Amino acid sequence: MLQTDELYMQRCLQLAELGAGHVAPNPMVGSVLVYEDRIIGEGYHKKYGEAHAEVNCIASVKYPDIQFIDQSTLYVSLEPCAHYGKTPPCSNLIIRKKIPKVVIGCPDPFKEVNGKGIEKLEAAGVNVVTGVLEKKCKELNKRFFSFHAKQRPYIILKWAQTSDKKIAGSNNSRLKISNEFTDRLVHKWRSEESAILVGTNTAFADDPLLTNRLWTGKTPIRLVIDKELKLPASLKVFNGDASTIVFNLHKSTINTECGNKAYYYKLKNARSLCKQICEACYKLNIQSILVEGGAKLLQSFMDENLYDEIRIITNENMKIGNGLNAPLITSSITKQTSLKINLDKIESFFL
């Protein structure tokens, strides 16, 4: 049975998840304010650049309960910030509201925070409790934590395969492997990531939109490898529906405020393509990438152990014999999950 602090932290996590797909590169954060075992306020970080969870939580307190704020306990899934960014420090607000106790799920690894929020609260006399459901709080923001710890994006490799592990027909002809329900799930996955990456051949042969049109939320940045800039401008990835970054060997026009158009990032031919893409995305504050193909690109990320998760969709009723082989998992897997949607089996593997 969960203890009192864990129950309220669980509610923080439920609230935090409501920000999925809307707050990156910020983490998802939830907060509740409790007075005498009664929640009098709750909030979460709704959108990047807007108010944080603690601010929304305190602002939600109804008039009759405002008098109890300075006698309440604030629960928050991530350490309150202590710096001025797009919004003022949440720790300052907590101190100003004279909240006597703060219970925190896990510390914030971002260098501008990283313990400074806790230090500021304790210096002001606030009773701070840390580490409540810490593992769950970190798991919720695994992209954020991985980005700051590894200095690269959280990388998910994804492909669809037949029951005999083929991802395309003979001569690389395109196959419709997944069903309409799984397609919708894939678009949900896209909405949860900062970017989608495909190789040159996939962009040219499949001409994908790479949007999450079957799901709500912001469409991720489209990343395309085109080393020699041979892809025609008529492809859908250049249609302006979302910003597109083209990794190439010839020119660079990239900036950190991409609009809905194509930008170019110059790579070096002598170095690992996958590592350079990771370094570029770290510089551009792109915290997660869903790699959708093709087979050679997916295999390259696996061979260099530059991934965190693999998601495989298998149509168990489709077998084609001759065709393009699916990538081969070469690393040790620490955890695996599985589910079924209609006739499609969906497996997730974690490095």
PDB file of N, CA and C in Angstrom, residues 59-98:
ATOM      1  N   ALA A  59      -1.661  28.709  -8.502  1.00  0.00           N
ATOM      2  CA  ALA A  59      -2.679  29.583  -9.098  1.00  0.00           C
ATOM      3  C   ALA A  59      -4.062  28.942  -9.114  1.00  0.00           C
ATOM      4  N   SER A  60      -4.120  27.603  -9.015  1.00  0.00           N
ATOM      5  CA  SER A  60      -5.413  26.903  -9.073  1.00  0.00           C
ATOM      6  C   SER A  60      -6.159  26.899  -7.747  1.00  0.00           C
ATOM      7  N   VAL A  61      -5.499  27.308  -6.665  1.00  0.00           N
ATOM      8  CA  VAL A  61      -6.135  27.284  -5.348  1.00  0.00           C
ATOM      9  C   VAL A  61      -7.328  28.254  -5.328  1.00  0.00           C
ATOM     10  N   LYS A  62      -8.485  27.727  -4.960  1.00  0.00           N
ATOM     11  CA  LYS A  62      -9.710  28.536  -4.918  1.00  0.00           C
ATOM     12  C   LYS A  62      -9.678  29.503  -3.727  1.00  0.00           C
ATOM     13  N   TYR A  63     -10.457  30.564  -3.851  1.00  0.00           N
ATOM     14  CA  TYR A  63     -10.437  31.653  -2.869  1.00  0.00           C
ATOM     15  C   TYR A  63     -10.566  31.195  -1.413  1.00  0.00           C
ATOM     16  N   PRO A  64     -11.494  30.304  -1.071  1.00  0.00           N
ATOM     17  CA  PRO A  64     -11.620  29.930   0.352  1.00  0.00           C
ATOM     18  C   PRO A  64     -10.373  29.244   0.916  1.00  0.00           C
ATOM     19  N   ASP A  65      -9.553  28.648   0.025  1.00  0.00           N
ATOM     20  CA  ASP A  65      -8.385  27.899   0.492  1.00  0.00           C
ATOM     21  C   ASP A  65      -7.077  28.679   0.402  1.00  0.00           C
ATOM     22  N   ILE A  66      -7.101  29.864  -0.144  1.00  0.00           N
ATOM     23  CA  ILE A  66      -5.874  30.659  -0.275  1.00  0.00           C
ATOM     24  C   ILE A  66      -5.221  30.891   1.091  1.00  0.00           C
ATOM     25  N   GLN A  67      -6.053  31.027   2.117  1.00  0.00           N
ATOM     26  CA  GLN A  67      -5.537  31.287   3.466  1.00  0.00           C
ATOM     27  C   GLN A  67      -4.682  30.128   4.005  1.00  0.00           C
ATOM     28  N   PHE A  68      -4.814  28.933   3.365  1.00  0.00           N
ATOM     29  CA  PHE A  68      -4.096  27.753   3.858  1.00  0.00           C
ATOM     30  C   PHE A  68      -2.780  27.485   3.117  1.00  0.00           C
ATOM     31  N   ILE A  69      -2.464  28.275   2.115  1.00  0.00           N
ATOM     32  CA  ILE A  69      -1.265  28.017   1.312  1.00  0.00           C
ATOM     33  C   ILE A  69      -0.016  27.964   2.188  1.00  0.00           C
ATOM     34  N   ASP A  70       0.100  28.890   3.130  1.00  0.00           N
ATOM     35  CA  ASP A  70       1.308  28.943   3.960  1.00  0.00           C
ATOM     36  C   ASP A  70       1.302  27.917   5.095  1.00  0.00           C
ATOM     37  N   GLN A  71       0.323  27.005   5.050  1.00  0.00           N
ATOM     38  CA  GLN A  71       0.273  25.917   6.025  1.00  0.00           C
ATOM     39  C   GLN A  71       0.257  24.553   5.324  1.00  0.00           C
ATOM     40  N   SER A  72       0.499  24.574   4.026  1.00  0.00           N
ATOM     41  CA  SER A  72       0.344  23.371   3.203  1.00  0.00           C
ATOM     42  C   SER A  72       1.686  22.759   2.806  1.00  0.00           C
ATOM     43  N   THR A  73       1.606  21.572   2.239  1.00  0.00           N
ATOM     44  CA  THR A  73       2.775  20.883   1.680  1.00  0.00           C
ATOM     45  C   THR A  73       2.644  20.848   0.166  1.00  0.00           C
ATOM     46  N   LEU A  74       3.700  21.253  -0.501  1.00  0.00           N
ATOM     47  CA  LEU A  74       3.721  21.225  -1.960  1.00  0.00           C
ATOM     48  C   LEU A  74       4.461  19.973  -2.427  1.00  0.00           C
ATOM     49  N   TYR A  75       3.816  19.210  -3.274  1.00  0.00           N
ATOM     50  CA  TYR A  75       4.430  18.035  -3.890  1.00  0.00           C
ATOM     51  C   TYR A  75       4.738  18.369  -5.346  1.00  0.00           C
ATOM     52  N   VAL A  76       5.930  17.997  -5.804  1.00  0.00           N
ATOM     53  CA  VAL A  76       6.303  18.263  -7.197  1.00  0.00           C
ATOM     54  C   VAL A  76       7.213  17.137  -7.677  1.00  0.00           C
ATOM     55  N   SER A  77       6.986  16.661  -8.888  1.00  0.00           N
ATOM     56  CA  SER A  77       7.698  15.479  -9.380  1.00  0.00           C
ATOM     57  C   SER A  77       9.153  15.756  -9.734  1.00  0.00           C
ATOM     58  N   LEU A  78       9.522  17.029  -9.949  1.00  0.00           N
ATOM     59  CA  LEU A  78      10.892  17.396 -10.284  1.00  0.00           C
ATOM     60  C   LEU A  78      11.297  18.624  -9.480  1.00  0.00           C
ATOM     61  N   GLU A  79      12.554  18.689  -9.104  1.00  0.00           N
ATOM     62  CA  GLU A  79      13.094  19.808  -8.327  1.00  0.00           C
ATOM     63  C   GLU A  79      12.680  21.167  -8.912  1.00  0.00           C
ATOM     64  N   PRO A  80      12.132  22.055  -8.107  1.00  0.00           N
ATOM     65  CA  PRO A  80      11.765  23.394  -8.588  1.00  0.00           C
ATOM     66  C   PRO A  80      12.983  24.153  -9.122  1.00  0.00           C
ATOM     67  N   CYS A  81      12.779  24.891 -10.210  1.00  0.00           N
ATOM     68  CA  CYS A  81      13.900  25.612 -10.819  1.00  0.00           C
ATOM     69  C   CYS A  81      14.327  26.793  -9.943  1.00  0.00           C
ATOM     70  N   ALA A  82      15.591  27.190 -10.133  1.00  0.00           N
ATOM     71  CA  ALA A  82      16.145  28.285  -9.325  1.00  0.00           C
ATOM     72  C   ALA A  82      16.730  29.384 -10.194  1.00  0.00           C
ATOM     73  N   HIS A  83      16.435  29.341 -11.500  1.00  0.00           N
ATOM     74  CA  HIS A  83      17.045  30.295 -12.429  1.00  0.00           C
ATOM     75  C   HIS A  83      15.963  30.979 -13.269  1.00  0.00           C
ATOM     76  N   TYR A  84      16.338  32.085 -13.855  1.00  0.00           N
ATOM     77  CA  TYR A  84      15.448  32.776 -14.786  1.00  0.00           C
ATOM     78  C   TYR A  84      15.669  32.218 -16.187  1.00  0.00           C
ATOM     79  N   GLY A  85      14.651  31.628 -16.742  1.00  0.00           N
ATOM     80  CA  GLY A  85      14.675  31.169 -18.120  1.00  0.00           C
ATOM     81  C   GLY A  85      13.587  31.892 -18.871  1.00  0.00           C
ATOM     82  N   LYS A  86      12.663  31.117 -19.456  1.00  0.00           N
ATOM     83  CA  LYS A  86      11.513  31.743 -20.103  1.00  0.00           C
ATOM     84  C   LYS A  86      10.476  32.179 -19.074  1.00  0.00           C
ATOM     85  N   THR A  87      10.623  31.653 -17.842  1.00  0.00           N
ATOM     86  CA  THR A  87       9.749  32.035 -16.729  1.00  0.00           C
ATOM     87  C   THR A  87      10.616  32.266 -15.492  1.00  0.00           C
ATOM     88  N   PRO A  88      10.094  32.976 -14.472  1.00  0.00           N
ATOM     89  CA  PRO A  88      10.867  33.203 -13.235  1.00  0.00           C
ATOM     90  C   PRO A  88      11.062  31.915 -12.448  1.00  0.00           C
ATOM     91  N   PRO A  89      11.996  31.887 -11.499  1.00  0.00           N
ATOM     92  CA  PRO A  89      12.270  30.683 -10.701  1.00  0.00           C
ATOM     93  C   PRO A  89      11.071  30.268  -9.851  1.00  0.00           C
ATOM     94  N   CYS A  90      10.712  28.994  -9.916  1.00  0.00           N
ATOM     95  CA  CYS A  90       9.606  28.486  -9.100  1.00  0.00           C
ATOM     96  C   CYS A  90       9.966  28.475  -7.626  1.00  0.00           C
ATOM     97  N   SER A  91      11.237  28.278  -7.315  1.00  0.00           N
ATOM     98  CA  SER A  91      11.657  28.275  -5.909  1.00  0.00           C
ATOM     99  C   SER A  91      11.380  29.626  -5.255  1.00  0.00           C
ATOM    100  N   ASN A  92      11.535  30.700  -6.011  1.00  0.00           N
ATOM    101  CA  ASN A  92      11.229  32.041  -5.482  1.00  0.00           C
ATOM    102  C   ASN A  92       9.763  32.169  -5.120  1.00  0.00           C
ATOM    103  N   LEU A  93       8.893  31.634  -5.987  1.00  0.00           N
ATOM    104  CA  LEU A  93       7.455  31.693  -5.734  1.00  0.00           C
ATOM    105  C   LEU A  93       7.099  30.909  -4.474  1.00  0.00           C
ATOM    106  N   ILE A  94       7.673  29.730  -4.311  1.00  0.00           N
ATOM    107  CA  ILE A  94       7.401  28.896  -3.134  1.00  0.00           C
ATOM    108  C   ILE A  94       7.802  29.629  -1.856  1.00  0.00           C
ATOM    109  N   ILE A  95       8.959  30.265  -1.900  1.00  0.00           N
ATOM    110  CA  ILE A  95       9.438  31.025  -0.730  1.00  0.00           C
ATOM    111  C   ILE A  95       8.532  32.223  -0.466  1.00  0.00           C
ATOM    112  N   ARG A  96       8.156  32.906  -1.527  1.00  0.00           N
ATOM    113  CA  ARG A  96       7.309  34.095  -1.375  1.00  0.00           C
ATOM    114  C   ARG A  96       5.933  33.738  -0.801  1.00  0.00           C
ATOM    115  N   LYS A  97       5.417  32.565  -1.156  1.00  0.00           N
ATOM    116  CA  LYS A  97       4.115  32.116  -0.664  1.00  0.00           C
ATOM    117  C   LYS A  97       4.211  31.481   0.725  1.00  0.00           C
ATOM    118  N   LYS A  98       5.456  31.393   1.248  1.00  0.00           N
ATOM    119  CA  LYS A  98       5.718  30.878   2.601  1.00  0.00           C
ATOM    120  C   LYS A  98       5.225  29.441   2.797  1.00  0.00           C
TER     121      LYS A  98
END
